Short mmCIF file of C-alpha atoms in Angstrom, two decimals:
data_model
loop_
_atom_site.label_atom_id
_atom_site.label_comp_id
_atom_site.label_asym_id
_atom_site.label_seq_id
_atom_site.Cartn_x
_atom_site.Cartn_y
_atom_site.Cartn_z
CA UNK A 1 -35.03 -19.36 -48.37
CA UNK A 2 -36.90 -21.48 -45.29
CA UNK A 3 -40.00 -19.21 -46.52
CA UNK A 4 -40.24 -20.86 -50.40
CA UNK A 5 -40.20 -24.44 -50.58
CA UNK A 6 -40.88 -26.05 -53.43
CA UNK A 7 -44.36 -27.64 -53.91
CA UNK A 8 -45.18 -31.29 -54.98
CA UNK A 9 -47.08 -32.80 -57.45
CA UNK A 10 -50.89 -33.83 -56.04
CA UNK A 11 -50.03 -32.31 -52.94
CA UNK A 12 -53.39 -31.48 -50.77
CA UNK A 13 -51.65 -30.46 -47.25
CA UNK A 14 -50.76 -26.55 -48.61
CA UNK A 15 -53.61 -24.16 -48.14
CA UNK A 16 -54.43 -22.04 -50.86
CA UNK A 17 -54.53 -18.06 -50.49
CA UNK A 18 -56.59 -16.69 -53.15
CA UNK A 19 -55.51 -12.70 -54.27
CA UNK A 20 -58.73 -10.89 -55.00
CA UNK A 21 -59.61 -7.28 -55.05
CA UNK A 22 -62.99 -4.69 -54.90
CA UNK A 23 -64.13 -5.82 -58.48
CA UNK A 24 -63.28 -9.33 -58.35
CA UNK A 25 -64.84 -9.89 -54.44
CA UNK A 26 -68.01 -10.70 -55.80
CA UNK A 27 -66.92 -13.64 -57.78
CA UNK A 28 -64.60 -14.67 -55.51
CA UNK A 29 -67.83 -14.77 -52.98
CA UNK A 30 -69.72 -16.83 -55.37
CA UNK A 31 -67.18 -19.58 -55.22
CA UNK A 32 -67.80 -19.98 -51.39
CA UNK A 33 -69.98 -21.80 -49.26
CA UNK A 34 -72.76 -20.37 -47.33
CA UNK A 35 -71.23 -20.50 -44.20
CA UNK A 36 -67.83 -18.70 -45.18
CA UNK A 37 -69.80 -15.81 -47.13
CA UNK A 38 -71.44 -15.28 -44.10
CA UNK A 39 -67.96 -14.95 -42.53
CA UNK A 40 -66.65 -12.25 -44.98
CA UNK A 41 -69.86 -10.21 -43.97
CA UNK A 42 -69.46 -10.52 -40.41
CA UNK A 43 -66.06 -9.83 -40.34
CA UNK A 44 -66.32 -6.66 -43.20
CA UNK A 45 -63.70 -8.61 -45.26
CA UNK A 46 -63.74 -5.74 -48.26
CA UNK A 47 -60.55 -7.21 -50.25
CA UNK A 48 -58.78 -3.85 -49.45
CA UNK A 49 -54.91 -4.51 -50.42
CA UNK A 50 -53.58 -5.94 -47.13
CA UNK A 51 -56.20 -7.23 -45.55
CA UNK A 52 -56.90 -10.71 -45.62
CA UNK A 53 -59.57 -13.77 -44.32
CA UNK A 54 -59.34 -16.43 -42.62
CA UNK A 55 -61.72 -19.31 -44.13
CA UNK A 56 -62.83 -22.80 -42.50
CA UNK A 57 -64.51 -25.63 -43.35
CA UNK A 58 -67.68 -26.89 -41.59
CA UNK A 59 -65.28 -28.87 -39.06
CA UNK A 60 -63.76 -25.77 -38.66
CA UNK A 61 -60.27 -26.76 -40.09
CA UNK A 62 -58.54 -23.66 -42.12
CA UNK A 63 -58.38 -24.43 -46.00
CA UNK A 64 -58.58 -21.11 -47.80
CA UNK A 65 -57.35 -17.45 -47.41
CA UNK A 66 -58.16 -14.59 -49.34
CA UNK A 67 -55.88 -11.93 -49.23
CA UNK A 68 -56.97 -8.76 -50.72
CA UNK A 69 -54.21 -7.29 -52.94
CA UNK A 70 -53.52 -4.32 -55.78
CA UNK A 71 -52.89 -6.52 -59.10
CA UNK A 72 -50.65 -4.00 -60.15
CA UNK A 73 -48.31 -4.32 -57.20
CA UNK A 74 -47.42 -8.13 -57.37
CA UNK A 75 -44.02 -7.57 -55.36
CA UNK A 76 -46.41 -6.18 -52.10
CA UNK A 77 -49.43 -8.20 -52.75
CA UNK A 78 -48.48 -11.31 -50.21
CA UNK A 79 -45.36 -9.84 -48.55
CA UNK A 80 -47.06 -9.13 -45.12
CA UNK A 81 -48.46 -12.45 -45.04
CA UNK A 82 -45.54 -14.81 -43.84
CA UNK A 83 -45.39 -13.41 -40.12
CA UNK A 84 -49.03 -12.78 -39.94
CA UNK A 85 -51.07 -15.63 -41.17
CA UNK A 86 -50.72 -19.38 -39.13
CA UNK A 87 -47.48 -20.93 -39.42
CA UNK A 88 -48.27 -23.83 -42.32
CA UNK A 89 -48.12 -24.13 -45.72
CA UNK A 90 -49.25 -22.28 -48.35
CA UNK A 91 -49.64 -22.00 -52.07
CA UNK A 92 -51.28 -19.39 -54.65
CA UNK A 93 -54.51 -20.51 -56.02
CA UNK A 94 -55.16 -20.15 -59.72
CA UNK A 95 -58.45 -18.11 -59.64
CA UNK A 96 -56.02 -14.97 -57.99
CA UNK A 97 -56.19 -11.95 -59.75
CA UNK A 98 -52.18 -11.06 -59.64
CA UNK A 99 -50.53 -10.99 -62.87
CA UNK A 100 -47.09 -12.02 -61.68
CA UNK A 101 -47.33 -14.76 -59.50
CA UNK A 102 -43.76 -15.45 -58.99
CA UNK A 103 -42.67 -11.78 -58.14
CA UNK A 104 -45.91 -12.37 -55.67
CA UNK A 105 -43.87 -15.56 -54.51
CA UNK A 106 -40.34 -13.23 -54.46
CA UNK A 107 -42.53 -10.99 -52.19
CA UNK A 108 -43.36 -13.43 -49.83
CA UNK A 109 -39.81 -14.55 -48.89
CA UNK A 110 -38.52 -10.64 -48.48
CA UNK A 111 -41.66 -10.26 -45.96
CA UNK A 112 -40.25 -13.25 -44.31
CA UNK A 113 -37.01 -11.59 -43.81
CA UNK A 114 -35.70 -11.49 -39.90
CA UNK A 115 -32.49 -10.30 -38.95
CA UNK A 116 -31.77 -12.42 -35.82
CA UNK A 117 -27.85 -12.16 -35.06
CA UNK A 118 -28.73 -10.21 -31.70
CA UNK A 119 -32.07 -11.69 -30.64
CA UNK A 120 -34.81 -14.32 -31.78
CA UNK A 121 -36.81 -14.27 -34.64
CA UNK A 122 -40.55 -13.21 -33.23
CA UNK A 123 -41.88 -16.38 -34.68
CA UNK A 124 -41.38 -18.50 -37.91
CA UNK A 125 -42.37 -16.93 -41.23
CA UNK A 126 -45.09 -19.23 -42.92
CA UNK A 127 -44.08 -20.97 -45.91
CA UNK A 128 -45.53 -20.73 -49.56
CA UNK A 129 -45.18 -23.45 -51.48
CA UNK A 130 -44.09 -23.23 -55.56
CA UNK A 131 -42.92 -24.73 -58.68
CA UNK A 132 -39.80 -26.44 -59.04
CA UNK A 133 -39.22 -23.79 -61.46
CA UNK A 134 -39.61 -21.16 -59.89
CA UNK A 135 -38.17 -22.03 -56.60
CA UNK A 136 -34.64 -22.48 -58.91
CA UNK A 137 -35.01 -18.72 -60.27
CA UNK A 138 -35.95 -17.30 -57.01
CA UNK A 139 -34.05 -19.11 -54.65
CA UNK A 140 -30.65 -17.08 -55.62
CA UNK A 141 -32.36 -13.59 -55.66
CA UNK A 142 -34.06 -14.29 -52.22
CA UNK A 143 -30.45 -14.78 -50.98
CA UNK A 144 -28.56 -12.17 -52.42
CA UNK A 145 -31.11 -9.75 -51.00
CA UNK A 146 -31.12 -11.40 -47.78
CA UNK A 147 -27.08 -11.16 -48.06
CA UNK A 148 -27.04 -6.93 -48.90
CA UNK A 149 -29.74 -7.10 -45.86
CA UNK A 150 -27.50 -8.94 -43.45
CA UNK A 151 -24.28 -7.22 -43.95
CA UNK A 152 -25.38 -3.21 -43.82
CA UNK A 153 -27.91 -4.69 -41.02
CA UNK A 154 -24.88 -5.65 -39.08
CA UNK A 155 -23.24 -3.05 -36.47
CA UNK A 156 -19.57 -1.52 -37.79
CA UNK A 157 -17.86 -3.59 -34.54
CA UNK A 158 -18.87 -6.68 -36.35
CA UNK A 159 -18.76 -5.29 -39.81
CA UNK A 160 -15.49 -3.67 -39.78
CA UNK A 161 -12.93 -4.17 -43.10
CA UNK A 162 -11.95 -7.04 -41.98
CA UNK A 163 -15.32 -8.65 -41.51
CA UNK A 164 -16.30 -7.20 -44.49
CA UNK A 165 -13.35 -8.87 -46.78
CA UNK A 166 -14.12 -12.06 -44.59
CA UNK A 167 -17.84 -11.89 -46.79
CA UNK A 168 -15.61 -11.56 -49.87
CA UNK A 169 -13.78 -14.41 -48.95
CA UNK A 170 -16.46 -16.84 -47.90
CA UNK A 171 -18.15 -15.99 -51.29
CA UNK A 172 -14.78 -17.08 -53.10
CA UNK A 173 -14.50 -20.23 -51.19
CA UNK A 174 -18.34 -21.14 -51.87
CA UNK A 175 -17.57 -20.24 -55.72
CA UNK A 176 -13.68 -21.18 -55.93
CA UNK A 177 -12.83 -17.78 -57.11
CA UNK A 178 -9.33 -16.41 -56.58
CA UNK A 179 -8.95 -13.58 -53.84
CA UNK A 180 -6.46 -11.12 -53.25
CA UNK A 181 -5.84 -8.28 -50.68
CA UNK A 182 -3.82 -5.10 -49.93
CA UNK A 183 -3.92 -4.15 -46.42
CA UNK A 184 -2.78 -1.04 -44.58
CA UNK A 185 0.61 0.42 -46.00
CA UNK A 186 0.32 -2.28 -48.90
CA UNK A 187 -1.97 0.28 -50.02
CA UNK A 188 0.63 2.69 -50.60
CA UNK A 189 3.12 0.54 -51.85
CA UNK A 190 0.71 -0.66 -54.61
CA UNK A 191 -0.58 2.54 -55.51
CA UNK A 192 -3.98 2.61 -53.73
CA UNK A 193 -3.54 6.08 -52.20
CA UNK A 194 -6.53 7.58 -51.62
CA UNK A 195 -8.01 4.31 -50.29
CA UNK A 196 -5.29 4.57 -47.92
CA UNK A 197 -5.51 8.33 -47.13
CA UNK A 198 -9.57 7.84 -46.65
CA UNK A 199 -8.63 4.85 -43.95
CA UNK A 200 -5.53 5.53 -41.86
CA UNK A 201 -6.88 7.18 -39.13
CA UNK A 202 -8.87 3.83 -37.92
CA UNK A 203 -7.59 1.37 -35.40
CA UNK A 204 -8.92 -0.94 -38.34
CA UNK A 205 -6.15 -0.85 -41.69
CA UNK A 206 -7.89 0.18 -44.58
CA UNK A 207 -8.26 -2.63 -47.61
CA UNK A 208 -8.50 -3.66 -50.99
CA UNK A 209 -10.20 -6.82 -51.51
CA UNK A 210 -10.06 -8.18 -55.11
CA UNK A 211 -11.95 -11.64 -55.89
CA UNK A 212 -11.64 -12.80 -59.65
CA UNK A 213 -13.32 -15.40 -61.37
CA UNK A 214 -14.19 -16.99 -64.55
CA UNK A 215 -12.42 -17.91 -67.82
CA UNK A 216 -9.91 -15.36 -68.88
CA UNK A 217 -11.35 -15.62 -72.33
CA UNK A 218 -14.52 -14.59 -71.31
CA UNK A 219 -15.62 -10.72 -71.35
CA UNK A 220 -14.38 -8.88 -68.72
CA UNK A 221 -17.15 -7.68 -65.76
CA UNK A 222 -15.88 -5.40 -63.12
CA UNK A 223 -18.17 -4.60 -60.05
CA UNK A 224 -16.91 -2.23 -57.33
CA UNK A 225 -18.60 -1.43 -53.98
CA UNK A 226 -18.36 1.49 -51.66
CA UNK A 227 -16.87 -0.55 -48.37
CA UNK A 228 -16.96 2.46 -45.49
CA UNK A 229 -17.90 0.48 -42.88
CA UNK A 230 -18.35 3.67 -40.51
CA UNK A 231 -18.40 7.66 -41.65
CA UNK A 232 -18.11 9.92 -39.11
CA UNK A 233 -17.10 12.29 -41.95
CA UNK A 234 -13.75 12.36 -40.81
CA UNK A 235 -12.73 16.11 -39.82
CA UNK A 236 -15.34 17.82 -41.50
CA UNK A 237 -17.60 15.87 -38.60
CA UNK A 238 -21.39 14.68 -39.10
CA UNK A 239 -23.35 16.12 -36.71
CA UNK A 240 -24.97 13.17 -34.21
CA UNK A 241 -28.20 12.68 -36.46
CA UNK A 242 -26.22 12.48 -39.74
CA UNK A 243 -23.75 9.92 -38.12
CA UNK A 244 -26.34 7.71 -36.39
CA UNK A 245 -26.84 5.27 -38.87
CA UNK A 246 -23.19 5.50 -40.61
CA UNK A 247 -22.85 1.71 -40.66
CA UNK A 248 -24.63 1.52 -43.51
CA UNK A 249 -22.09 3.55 -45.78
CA UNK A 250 -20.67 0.09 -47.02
CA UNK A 251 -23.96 -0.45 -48.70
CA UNK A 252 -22.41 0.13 -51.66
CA UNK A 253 -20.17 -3.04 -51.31
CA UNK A 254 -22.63 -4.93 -49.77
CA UNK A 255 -24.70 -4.60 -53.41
CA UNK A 256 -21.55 -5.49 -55.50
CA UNK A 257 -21.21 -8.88 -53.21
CA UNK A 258 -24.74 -9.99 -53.91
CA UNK A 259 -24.39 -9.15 -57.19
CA UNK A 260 -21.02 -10.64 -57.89
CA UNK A 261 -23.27 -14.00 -55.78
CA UNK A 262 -25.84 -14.08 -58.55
CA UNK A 263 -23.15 -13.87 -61.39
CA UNK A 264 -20.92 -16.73 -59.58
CA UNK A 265 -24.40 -18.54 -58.94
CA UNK A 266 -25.57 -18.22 -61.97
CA UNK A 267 -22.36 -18.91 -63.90
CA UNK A 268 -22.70 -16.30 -66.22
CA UNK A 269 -20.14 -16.59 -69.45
CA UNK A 270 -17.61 -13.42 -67.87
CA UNK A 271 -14.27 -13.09 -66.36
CA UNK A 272 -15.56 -11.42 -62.98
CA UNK A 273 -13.14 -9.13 -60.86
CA UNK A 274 -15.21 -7.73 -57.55
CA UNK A 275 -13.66 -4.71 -56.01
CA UNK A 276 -14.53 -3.91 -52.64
CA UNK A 277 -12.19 -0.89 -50.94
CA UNK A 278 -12.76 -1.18 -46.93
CA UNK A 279 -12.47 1.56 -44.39
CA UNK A 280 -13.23 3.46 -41.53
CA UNK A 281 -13.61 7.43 -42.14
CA UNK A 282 -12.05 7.77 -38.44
CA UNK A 283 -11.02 10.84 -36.79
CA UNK A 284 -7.61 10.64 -35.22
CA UNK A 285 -4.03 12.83 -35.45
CA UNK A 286 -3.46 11.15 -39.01
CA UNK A 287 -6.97 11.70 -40.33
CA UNK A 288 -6.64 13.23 -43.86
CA UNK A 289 -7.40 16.64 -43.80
CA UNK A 290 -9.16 19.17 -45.96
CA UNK A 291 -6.98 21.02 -48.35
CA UNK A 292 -4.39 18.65 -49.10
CA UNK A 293 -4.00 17.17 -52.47
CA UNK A 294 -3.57 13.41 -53.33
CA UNK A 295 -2.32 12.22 -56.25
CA UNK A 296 -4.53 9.29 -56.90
CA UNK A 297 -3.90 5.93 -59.05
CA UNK A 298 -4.75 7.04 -62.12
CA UNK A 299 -2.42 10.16 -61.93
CA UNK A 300 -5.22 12.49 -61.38
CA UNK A 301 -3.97 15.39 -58.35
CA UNK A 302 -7.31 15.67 -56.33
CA UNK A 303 -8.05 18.40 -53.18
CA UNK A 304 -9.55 17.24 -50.67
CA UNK A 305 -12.31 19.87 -50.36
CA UNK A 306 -14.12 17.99 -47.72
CA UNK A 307 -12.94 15.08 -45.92
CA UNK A 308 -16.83 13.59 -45.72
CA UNK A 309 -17.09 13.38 -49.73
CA UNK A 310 -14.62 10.29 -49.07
CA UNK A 311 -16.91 7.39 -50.77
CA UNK A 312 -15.73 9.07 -54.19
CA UNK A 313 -12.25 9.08 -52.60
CA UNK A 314 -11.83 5.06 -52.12
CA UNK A 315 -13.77 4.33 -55.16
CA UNK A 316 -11.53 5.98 -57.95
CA UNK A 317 -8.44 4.12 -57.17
CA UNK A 318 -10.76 0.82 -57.37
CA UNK A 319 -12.10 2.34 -60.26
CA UNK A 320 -9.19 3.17 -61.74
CA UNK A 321 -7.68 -0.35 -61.06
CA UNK A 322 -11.21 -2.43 -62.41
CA UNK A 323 -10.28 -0.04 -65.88
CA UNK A 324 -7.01 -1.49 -66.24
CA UNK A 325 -8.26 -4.84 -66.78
CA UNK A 326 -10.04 -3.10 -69.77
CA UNK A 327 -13.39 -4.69 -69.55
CA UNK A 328 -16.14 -4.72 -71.47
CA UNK A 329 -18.32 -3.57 -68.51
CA UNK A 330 -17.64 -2.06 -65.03
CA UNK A 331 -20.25 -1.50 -62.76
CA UNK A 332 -20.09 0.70 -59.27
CA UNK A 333 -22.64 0.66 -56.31
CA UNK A 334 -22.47 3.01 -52.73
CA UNK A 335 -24.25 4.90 -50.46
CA UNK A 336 -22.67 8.09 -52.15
CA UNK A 337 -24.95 11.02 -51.53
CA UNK A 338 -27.61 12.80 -49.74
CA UNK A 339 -28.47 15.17 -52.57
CA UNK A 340 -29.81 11.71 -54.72
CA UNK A 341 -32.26 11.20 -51.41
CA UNK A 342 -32.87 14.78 -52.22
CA UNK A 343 -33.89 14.60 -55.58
CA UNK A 344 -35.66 11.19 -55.61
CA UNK A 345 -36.31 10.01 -52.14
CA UNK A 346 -35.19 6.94 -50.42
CA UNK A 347 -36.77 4.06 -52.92
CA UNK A 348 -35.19 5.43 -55.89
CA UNK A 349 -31.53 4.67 -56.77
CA UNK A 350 -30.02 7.21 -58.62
CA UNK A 351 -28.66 5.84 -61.69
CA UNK A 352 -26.34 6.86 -64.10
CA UNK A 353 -24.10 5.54 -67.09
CA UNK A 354 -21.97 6.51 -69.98
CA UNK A 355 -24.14 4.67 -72.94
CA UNK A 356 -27.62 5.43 -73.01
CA UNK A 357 -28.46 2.15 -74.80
CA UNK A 358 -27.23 0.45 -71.37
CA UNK A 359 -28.74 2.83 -69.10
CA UNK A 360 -32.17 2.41 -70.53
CA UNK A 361 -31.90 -1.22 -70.46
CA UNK A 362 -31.59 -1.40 -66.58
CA UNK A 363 -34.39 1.27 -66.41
CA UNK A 364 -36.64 -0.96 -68.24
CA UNK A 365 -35.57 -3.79 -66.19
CA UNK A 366 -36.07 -1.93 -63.08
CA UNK A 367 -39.67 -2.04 -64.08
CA UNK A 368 -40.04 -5.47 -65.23
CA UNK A 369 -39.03 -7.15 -62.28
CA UNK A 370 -40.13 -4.65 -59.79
CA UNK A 371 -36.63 -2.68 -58.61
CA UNK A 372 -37.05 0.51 -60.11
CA UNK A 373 -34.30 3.27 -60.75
CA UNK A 374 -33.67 6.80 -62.06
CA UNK A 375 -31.60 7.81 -64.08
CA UNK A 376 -29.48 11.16 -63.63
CA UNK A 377 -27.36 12.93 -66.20
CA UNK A 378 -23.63 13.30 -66.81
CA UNK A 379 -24.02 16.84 -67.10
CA UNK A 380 -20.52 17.75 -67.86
CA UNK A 381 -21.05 21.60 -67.67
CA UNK A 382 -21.15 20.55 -63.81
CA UNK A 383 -17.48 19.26 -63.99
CA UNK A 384 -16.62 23.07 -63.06
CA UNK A 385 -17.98 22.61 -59.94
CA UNK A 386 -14.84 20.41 -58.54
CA UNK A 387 -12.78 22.88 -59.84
CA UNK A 388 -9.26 23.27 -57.74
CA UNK A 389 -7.14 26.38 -58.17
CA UNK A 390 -3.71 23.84 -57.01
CA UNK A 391 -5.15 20.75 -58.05
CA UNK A 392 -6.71 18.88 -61.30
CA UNK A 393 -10.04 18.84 -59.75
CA UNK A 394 -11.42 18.58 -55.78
CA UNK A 395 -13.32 15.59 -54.27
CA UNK A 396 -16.14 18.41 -53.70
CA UNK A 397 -16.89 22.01 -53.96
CA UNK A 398 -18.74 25.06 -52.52
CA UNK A 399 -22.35 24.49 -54.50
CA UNK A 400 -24.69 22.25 -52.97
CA UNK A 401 -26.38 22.17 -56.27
CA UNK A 402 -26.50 18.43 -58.37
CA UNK A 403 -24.17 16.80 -55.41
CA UNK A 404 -25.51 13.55 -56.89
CA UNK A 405 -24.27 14.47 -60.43
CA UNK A 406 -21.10 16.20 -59.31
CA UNK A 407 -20.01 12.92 -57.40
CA UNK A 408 -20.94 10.67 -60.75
CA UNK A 409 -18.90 13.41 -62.47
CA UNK A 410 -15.92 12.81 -60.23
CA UNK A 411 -16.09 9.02 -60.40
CA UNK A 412 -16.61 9.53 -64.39
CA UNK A 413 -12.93 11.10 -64.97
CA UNK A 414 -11.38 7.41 -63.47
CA UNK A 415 -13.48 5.65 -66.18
CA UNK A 416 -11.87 5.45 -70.00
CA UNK A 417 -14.49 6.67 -72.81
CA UNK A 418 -13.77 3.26 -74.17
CA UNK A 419 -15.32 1.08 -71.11
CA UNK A 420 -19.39 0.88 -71.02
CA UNK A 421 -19.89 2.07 -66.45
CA UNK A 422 -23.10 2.28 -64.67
CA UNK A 423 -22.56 3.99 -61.40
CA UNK A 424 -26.14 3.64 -58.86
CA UNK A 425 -25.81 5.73 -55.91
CA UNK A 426 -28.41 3.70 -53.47
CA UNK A 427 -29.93 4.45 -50.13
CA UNK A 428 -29.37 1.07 -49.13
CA UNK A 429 -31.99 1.60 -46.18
CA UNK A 430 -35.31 1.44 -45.14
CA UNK A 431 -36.65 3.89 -42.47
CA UNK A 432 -39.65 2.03 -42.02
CA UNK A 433 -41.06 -1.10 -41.77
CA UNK A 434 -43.28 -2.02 -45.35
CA UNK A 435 -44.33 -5.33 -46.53
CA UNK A 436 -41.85 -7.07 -48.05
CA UNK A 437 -39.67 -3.93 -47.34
CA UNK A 438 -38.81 -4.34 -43.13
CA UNK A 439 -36.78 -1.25 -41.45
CA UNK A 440 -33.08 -1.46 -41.73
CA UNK A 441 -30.25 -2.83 -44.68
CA UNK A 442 -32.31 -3.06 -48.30
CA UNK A 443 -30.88 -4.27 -52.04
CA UNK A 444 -32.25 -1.43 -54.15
CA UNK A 445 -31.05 -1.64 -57.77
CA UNK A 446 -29.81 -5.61 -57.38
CA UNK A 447 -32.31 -7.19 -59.21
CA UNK A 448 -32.57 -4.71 -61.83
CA UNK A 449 -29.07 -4.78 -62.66
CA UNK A 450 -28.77 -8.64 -62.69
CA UNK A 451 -31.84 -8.71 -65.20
CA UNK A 452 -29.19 -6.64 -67.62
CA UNK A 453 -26.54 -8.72 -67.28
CA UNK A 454 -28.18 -12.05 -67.82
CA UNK A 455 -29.58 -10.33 -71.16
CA UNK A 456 -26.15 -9.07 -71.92
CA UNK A 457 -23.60 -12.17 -71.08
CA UNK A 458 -26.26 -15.38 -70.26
#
């Protein structure tokens, strides 16, 4: 959060940046002095979004910068601006042209992002300076993006099941939640068996990390995360391209911690149980194999049609074990599926639920604070698809048609009709560097979801 800090009453030092665009330029250069619209002519300053000027005062001191911006895009409009303009202090004039300044302010601290655990930062970000207010909302949404950034950022040899339960547990400590975990054969002997099956063949055990907190009385929120730390798609191999960025598969979980951050932070009214099932998808002499059938926690017989479909695999005993608990609303996030980068690229989560009420509501929300989503069917004529001639159904099929809604349909069958589930399959990633949006580890779907349940339980 170095990038926001809060700003204070009468305070002079900050510099303000002015937004303007093509049809406000010309009353934007009417507030100037002669000397500094000569400037923005010599320099061709045109208030394109993205650009930006640099304005002195006659002892040639910086005071003003106007950054040229799209007023419909408030999230982009300043978030190349931290590692580009001189490091000081900043703060958003009142004559800018953005509707939104505060998701203009949330912008500015994701451009500031840096992941530094291997090498230095290139410089310090600049800082923007805000309202008290708004600092307070922010501050917790900067961090829980910065926190889904940092862990799929983070190579599998030092984000391995056990680092990744190690997140859990610092987030418990910070929050005094309780934590609990099943480890290795524990799996088997409390009925986690496909978690197990997905994560024996690593030197790392395979885990189940529970955290719970919150008054009992409160309604019940489950949250489960996709925690494959590394898919090499087990014996049904990834070819080198489609395994070269495989640390990312526990994007998923990384999503659920942040979330499960901003519910702890902002001590919503629920009885919160996180789920996060950590593995490897290894290849070794004990790595599952296609064709055999595991009878999973819920009872369910499942054939293992393909031993790379194994997100689905870990998640329905979590699943199964979050429905138990019966709660009023369970909530999954992974890195599931190529076919939903198929069908709506990599910015889009694919979203889908089991009320449409609910569904709708995080749609909408997706839009209001700037994290949009898509939502898929549960198109249960589909459900064929996974059919198994020796088992109840199979992790995955023949058909390469609606692999996003096929896997939703699979996860569906661990959920009871009676529980309200949103499932987002998430990219997780960015493959290029975009303001506020830099290459690597990204929380798509966080923010949107969060908005929900603060309407829902706050």
């Amino acid at each position: 959060m170095s990038a926001l800090i809060e700003r204070q009453p009468g305070d002079r030092r900050s510099i303000a940046i002015e937004t303007t665009d093509a049809a406000h330029l010309a009353a934007t250069r009417r507030r100037l002095d002669a000397s500094q619209r000569r400037w923005l002519a010599e320099t061709g300053f045109d208030a394109a979004p993205g650009s930006f000027a640099l304005l002195a005062d006659a002892s040639g001191k910086l005071v003003r910068v106007l950054a040229g911006v799209d007023p419909r895009d408030s999230l982009a409009a300043l978030a190349a601006l931290p590692c580009t303009l001189p490091e000081a202090t900043y703060h958003l004039a009142a004559e800018g042209v953005l509707a939104d300044p505060a998701q203009a302010a949330l912008g500015w601290a994701l451009g500031a992002y840096q992941f530094s655990r291997y090498r230095q930062p290139r410089r310090a970000p600049a800082k923007l300076a805000v309202a008290a207010d708004a600092l307070k909302q922010l501050a917790p949404l900067v961090d829980a993006t910065c926190l889904v950034r940092d862990l799929v950022n983070t190579p599998t040899e030092d984000m391995g099941p056990q680092q990744l339960a190690d997140a859990v547990r610092r987030l418990g400590k910070t929050h005094r939640a309780k934590l609990r975990e099943w480890v290795g054969d524990e799996l088997l002997a409390a009925n986690f068996p496909t978690i197990h099956a997905v994560g024996r063949a690593s030197h790392r055990a395979p885990r189940l990390v529970e955290l719970s907190w919150g008054k009992a009385s409160d309604p019940k929120l489950v949250i489960v995360g996709k925690g494959v730390c590394f898919d090499t798609g087990g014996l049904d191999l990834k070819s080198a391209d489609g395994m070269r960025w495989m640390k990312k598969d526990m994007g998923g979980a990384a999503h659920a911690i942040a979330l499960a951050a901003l519910v702890m932070q902002a001590k919503l009214p629920v009885r919160l149980t996180l789920l996060i099932p950590a593995v490897e998808n290894a290849v070794a002499g004990n790595a599952m194999r296609p064709g055999e059938v595991i009878t999973t926690r819920a009872g369910h017989t499942v054939e293992v049609d393909n031993t790379d479909a194994e997100g689905r695999l870990i998640l329905c005993d979590a699943l199964a074990y979050g429905a138990e608990q019966k709660p009023a609303l369970m909530i999954d996030f992974a890195t599931l599926t190529g076919a939903a980068r198929v069908a709506l690229g990599p910015d889009l989560p694919a979203l889908f639920g089991n009320r449409d009420a609910l569904a709708d509501d995080v749609v909408a929300a997706g839009h209001a604070v700037a994290d949009p989503l898509w939502r898929l069917p549960l198109w249960r004529p589909y459900r064929k698809l996974l059919d198994s001639h020796l088992a109840d159904f199979a992790n995955a099929g023949p058909s390469r048609h609606a692999g996003a809604i096929t896997a939703a349909l699979y996860l569906e069958r661990f959920v009871p009709d009676d529980i309200d589930w949103l499932h987002l399959d998430t990219y997780a990633w960015n493959d290029a560097d975009r303001p506020g949006r830099p290459r690597g580890g990204e929380a798509m779907g966080l923010r949107a979801v969060f908005a929900v349940l603060q309407q829902r339980f706050g």
